[in-house]
CSV table of C-alpha atoms in Angstrom, one decimal:
chain,number,residue,atom,x,y,z
A,166,MET,CA,-7.0,-9.3,-1.1
A,167,THR,CA,-6.0,-7.2,1.8
A,168,ALA,CA,-5.4,-3.5,1.2
A,169,VAL,CA,-2.7,-1.5,3.1
A,170,PRO,CA,-2.9,2.2,3.8
A,171,SER,CA,-0.2,3.2,1.4
A,172,THR,CA,2.9,2.1,-0.4
A,173,VAL,CA,5.1,3.4,2.4
A,174,ARG,CA,3.3,1.1,4.9
A,175,THR,CA,3.7,-2.0,2.8
A,176,ALA,CA,6.0,-4.6,4.2
A,177,GLY,CA,8.9,-4.6,1.7
A,178,GLY,CA,11.8,-2.7,0.3
A,179,ASP,CA,12.4,0.3,-1.8
A,180,TRP,CA,15.6,0.8,-3.9
A,181,ALA,CA,16.2,4.3,-5.4
A,182,LEU,CA,17.3,4.3,-9.0
A,183,ARG,CA,17.1,8.1,-9.6
A,184,PRO,CA,15.8,11.0,-7.6
A,185,VAL,CA,12.3,10.5,-9.2
A,186,LEU,CA,12.4,6.7,-10.0
A,187,SER,CA,12.6,3.9,-7.6
A,188,TYR,CA,12.1,0.1,-7.5
A,189,TRP,CA,10.1,-1.4,-4.7
A,190,SER,CA,8.6,-4.8,-3.9
A,191,THR,CA,6.1,-6.0,-1.4
A,192,CYS,CA,7.0,-9.1,0.6
A,193,PRO,CA,4.4,-11.9,1.0
A,194,LEU,CA,1.8,-11.1,3.7
A,195,ILE,CA,0.3,-13.9,5.7
A,196,SER,CA,-3.5,-14.0,6.1
A,197,ARG,CA,-5.2,-16.3,8.7
A,198,THR,CA,-8.8,-16.8,9.7
A,199,PHE,CA,-9.2,-17.1,13.5
A,200,LYS,CA,-13.0,-17.6,13.7
A,201,GLY,CA,-15.4,-19.1,11.2
A,202,PRO,CA,-14.8,-20.3,7.7
A,203,GLY,CA,-12.2,-18.6,5.6
A,204,ASN,CA,-8.9,-18.9,3.7
A,205,SER,CA,-5.4,-18.8,5.0
A,206,GLY,CA,-2.0,-18.4,3.3
A,207,PHE,CA,0.5,-16.0,1.8
A,208,SER,CA,-0.1,-13.2,-0.7
A,209,ASP,CA,2.0,-12.7,-3.8
A,210,VAL,CA,5.4,-11.0,-4.2
A,211,SER,CA,4.8,-7.8,-6.1
A,212,PRO,CA,7.7,-5.9,-7.7
A,213,ALA,CA,7.0,-2.5,-9.1
A,214,LEU,CA,8.5,0.7,-10.5
A,215,LYS,CA,7.5,4.0,-8.9
A,216,TRP,CA,7.8,7.3,-10.7
A,217,GLN,CA,7.7,10.6,-8.7
A,218,ILE,CA,5.6,13.0,-10.7
A,219,SER,CA,5.4,16.0,-8.3
A,220,PRO,CA,5.6,18.0,-6.1
A,221,ILE,CA,3.0,20.1,-7.9
A,222,PRO,CA,1.4,23.5,-6.9
A,223,GLY,CA,-0.3,23.2,-3.6
A,224,LYS,CA,2.3,20.8,-2.2
A,225,VAL,CA,0.5,17.7,-3.4
A,226,ASP,CA,2.9,14.8,-3.8
A,227,LEU,CA,1.8,12.5,-6.7
A,228,SER,CA,3.4,9.3,-8.1
A,229,VAL,CA,2.6,6.6,-10.6
A,230,VAL,CA,3.4,2.9,-9.8
A,231,VAL,CA,3.4,0.1,-12.4
A,232,GLY,CA,3.7,-3.3,-10.9
A,233,MET,CA,2.9,-7.0,-11.2
A,234,ALA,CA,1.9,-9.5,-8.6
A,235,LEU,CA,3.7,-12.8,-9.3
A,236,PRO,CA,1.9,-16.1,-8.6
A,237,THR,CA,3.9,-17.0,-5.5
A,238,GLY,CA,1.1,-17.0,-2.9
A,239,ALA,CA,-1.9,-19.1,-2.2
A,240,VAL,CA,-4.6,-19.0,-4.9
A,241,ALA,CA,-7.4,-18.6,-2.4
A,242,ILE,CA,-5.7,-15.5,-1.0
A,243,ALA,CA,-3.9,-13.8,-3.9
A,244,GLY,CA,-5.8,-15.1,-7.0
A,245,ARG,CA,-4.6,-16.9,-10.1
A,246,GLY,CA,-1.7,-16.1,-12.4
A,247,VAL,CA,0.2,-12.9,-12.9
A,248,GLN,CA,-1.7,-9.8,-12.0
A,249,PRO,CA,-0.5,-6.4,-13.3
A,250,TYR,CA,-1.6,-3.2,-11.6
A,251,LEU,CA,-1.5,0.5,-12.2
A,252,GLN,CA,-1.5,2.8,-9.1
A,253,PHE,CA,-1.6,6.5,-8.4
A,254,PRO,CA,-0.6,7.4,-4.8
A,255,TRP,CA,-0.9,11.0,-3.6
A,256,SER,CA,-0.4,12.9,-0.4
A,257,TRP,CA,-0.9,16.4,0.9
A,258,GLU,CA,0.8,17.8,4.0
A,259,LEU,CA,-1.5,20.2,5.9
A,260,HIS,CA,-0.7,22.1,9.1
A,261,ASP,CA,0.2,21.2,12.7
A,262,GLY,CA,1.1,17.6,11.8
A,263,TRP,CA,-2.1,16.8,9.9
A,264,GLY,CA,-2.0,15.2,6.4
A,265,VAL,CA,-4.2,13.5,3.9
A,266,SER,CA,-3.3,10.9,1.3
A,267,GLY,CA,-4.8,8.2,-0.8
A,268,MET,CA,-4.5,5.9,-3.8
A,269,PHE,CA,-6.3,5.0,-6.9
A,270,THR,CA,-5.4,1.5,-8.2
A,271,GLU,CA,-6.5,-0.7,-11.1
A,272,PHE,CA,-5.7,-4.4,-10.6
A,273,PHE,CA,-5.9,-6.6,-13.7
A,274,ARG,CA,-6.5,-10.4,-13.2
A,275,PRO,CA,-6.3,-12.0,-16.7
A,276,SER,CA,-6.3,-15.6,-15.3
A,277,ASP,CA,-9.3,-15.1,-13.0
A,278,PHE,CA,-12.4,-16.9,-14.2
A,279,THR,CA,-14.9,-14.3,-13.0
A,280,THR,CA,-13.4,-11.0,-12.0
A,281,LYS,CA,-10.9,-9.6,-14.6
A,282,ARG,CA,-10.4,-6.2,-13.0
A,283,ILE,CA,-10.7,-4.6,-9.5
A,284,THR,CA,-10.7,-0.9,-8.9
A,285,GLU,CA,-9.5,0.2,-5.4
A,286,THR,CA,-9.7,3.7,-3.8
A,287,THR,CA,-8.3,4.7,-0.5
A,288,PHE,CA,-8.4,8.0,1.5
A,289,VAL,CA,-6.2,8.5,4.6
A,290,LEU,CA,-6.3,11.1,7.4
A,291,GLU,CA,-3.0,11.1,9.3
A,292,LYS,CA,-1.8,13.0,12.4
A,293,LYS,CA,1.9,13.2,13.3
A,294,LEU,CA,2.2,13.3,17.1
A,295,THR,CA,6.0,13.4,17.1
A,296,GLU,CA,8.7,13.1,14.5
A,297,GLN,CA,8.6,9.3,14.9
A,298,PHE,CA,5.1,8.5,15.8
A,299,SER,CA,1.8,9.0,13.8
A,300,LEU,CA,-1.8,7.8,13.9
A,301,PHE,CA,-4.0,7.3,10.9
A,302,THR,CA,-7.5,6.3,9.8
A,303,GLU,CA,-8.4,5.2,6.3
A,304,TYR,CA,-11.3,4.3,4.1
A,305,VAL,CA,-10.7,1.5,1.6
A,306,GLY,CA,-13.1,0.6,-1.2
A,307,ASP,CA,-12.6,-2.4,-3.5
A,308,TYR,CA,-14.9,-2.5,-6.6
A,309,PRO,CA,-14.6,-5.7,-8.6
A,310,GLU,CA,-15.9,-5.8,-12.1
A,311,GLY,CA,-19.3,-7.3,-12.2
A,312,GLY,CA,-19.5,-7.7,-8.4
A,313,GLY,CA,-20.4,-5.8,-5.2
A,314,PRO,CA,-17.9,-3.6,-3.5
A,315,SER,CA,-15.9,-4.4,-0.3
A,316,LEU,CA,-15.7,-1.5,2.1
A,317,LEU,CA,-13.4,-1.1,5.1
A,318,MET,CA,-12.4,1.4,7.8
A,319,ASN,CA,-8.8,0.9,8.7
A,320,SER,CA,-7.0,2.6,11.6
A,321,GLY,CA,-3.6,2.3,13.2
A,322,ALA,CA,-0.2,3.7,14.3
A,323,ILE,CA,3.2,4.1,12.6
A,324,TYR,CA,6.5,4.3,14.4
A,325,ARG,CA,9.5,5.5,12.2
A,326,MET,CA,12.6,3.9,13.7
A,327,ASN,CA,14.8,6.0,11.5
A,328,ARG,CA,14.8,7.6,8.0
A,329,THR,CA,14.6,4.2,6.2
A,330,GLN,CA,12.7,1.9,8.6
A,331,GLN,CA,9.3,1.8,10.2
A,332,VAL,CA,6.9,-0.5,11.9
A,333,ASP,CA,3.1,-0.2,11.9
A,334,PHE,CA,0.0,-1.7,13.5
A,335,HIS,CA,-3.5,-1.5,12.2
A,336,ILE,CA,-7.0,-2.9,12.7
A,337,ALA,CA,-9.8,-2.7,10.2
A,338,PHE,CA,-13.5,-3.3,10.3
A,339,GLY,CA,-15.8,-4.2,7.4
A,340,LEU,CA,-18.5,-1.8,6.5
A,341,ASN,CA,-20.6,-4.2,4.4
A,342,HIS,CA,-21.2,-7.9,4.0
A,343,ASN,CA,-18.6,-8.3,1.2
A,344,ALA,CA,-15.7,-7.1,3.5
A,345,PRO,CA,-14.0,-9.2,6.3
A,346,SER,CA,-15.6,-8.6,9.7
A,347,TYR,CA,-12.2,-7.3,11.0
A,348,ILE,CA,-8.5,-7.4,10.1
A,349,VAL,CA,-5.5,-7.0,12.5
A,350,GLY,CA,-2.1,-6.4,11.0
A,351,VAL,CA,1.5,-5.7,12.0
A,352,GLY,CA,4.1,-4.6,9.4
A,353,TYR,CA,7.7,-3.6,8.9
A,354,SER,CA,9.0,-1.5,6.0
A,355,PHE,CA,12.5,-0.6,5.0
A,356,ARG,CA,14.2,1.3,2.2
A,357,PHE,CA,17.7,1.3,0.6
A,358,ASP,CA,18.8,4.7,-0.6
A,359,GLY,CA,21.4,5.1,-3.4
A,360,LEU,CA,21.8,1.4,-4.0
A,361,PHE,CA,22.3,2.0,-7.7
A,362,ALA,CA,23.9,5.4,-7.5
A,363,SER,CA,27.1,5.9,-9.4
A,364,HIS,CA,30.2,6.6,-7.2
A,365,PRO,CA,33.1,8.8,-8.3
A,366,ARG,CA,36.2,6.8,-9.3
């Protein structure tokens, strides 16, 4: 499993249903090992519903996401069967282009023979250099039930092409023996606004 910094940096689409409710889906991500033993293949397609809870006092933006990874990818990469998950992304805009964000996610893997649940926590520090270009660094911790944690430091850049599209580049380094030695990734994200909005007749 490869973690991404946040839902907005996931390669996929986002369709707004209401001002506080949206449907989004991650497209399959390809993983490939370039050196040493390892698994290669695509991840699962993961449709989800996102409910915007806030803003709340203190300008903290909080959401809840309920989704399900469908068994479309390679078992060695994505795991077995349908995998529901519950996610709480949050973000807080600070001053002078600085911001912090993170996610708490519970992944449920009912078809897995050994690990039935994985808890993931992330914490991101981001600096907006211009209206279109940002840098970020992120801590990612995966804590499987009955197993040792996988810890990563992930850093990269985001370029917002316009209000609904962006590209990103990131490189991550493992902090312990359970994590990959390093990960390099490039992503593209897009969003459709008002796709299901009602239009006056």
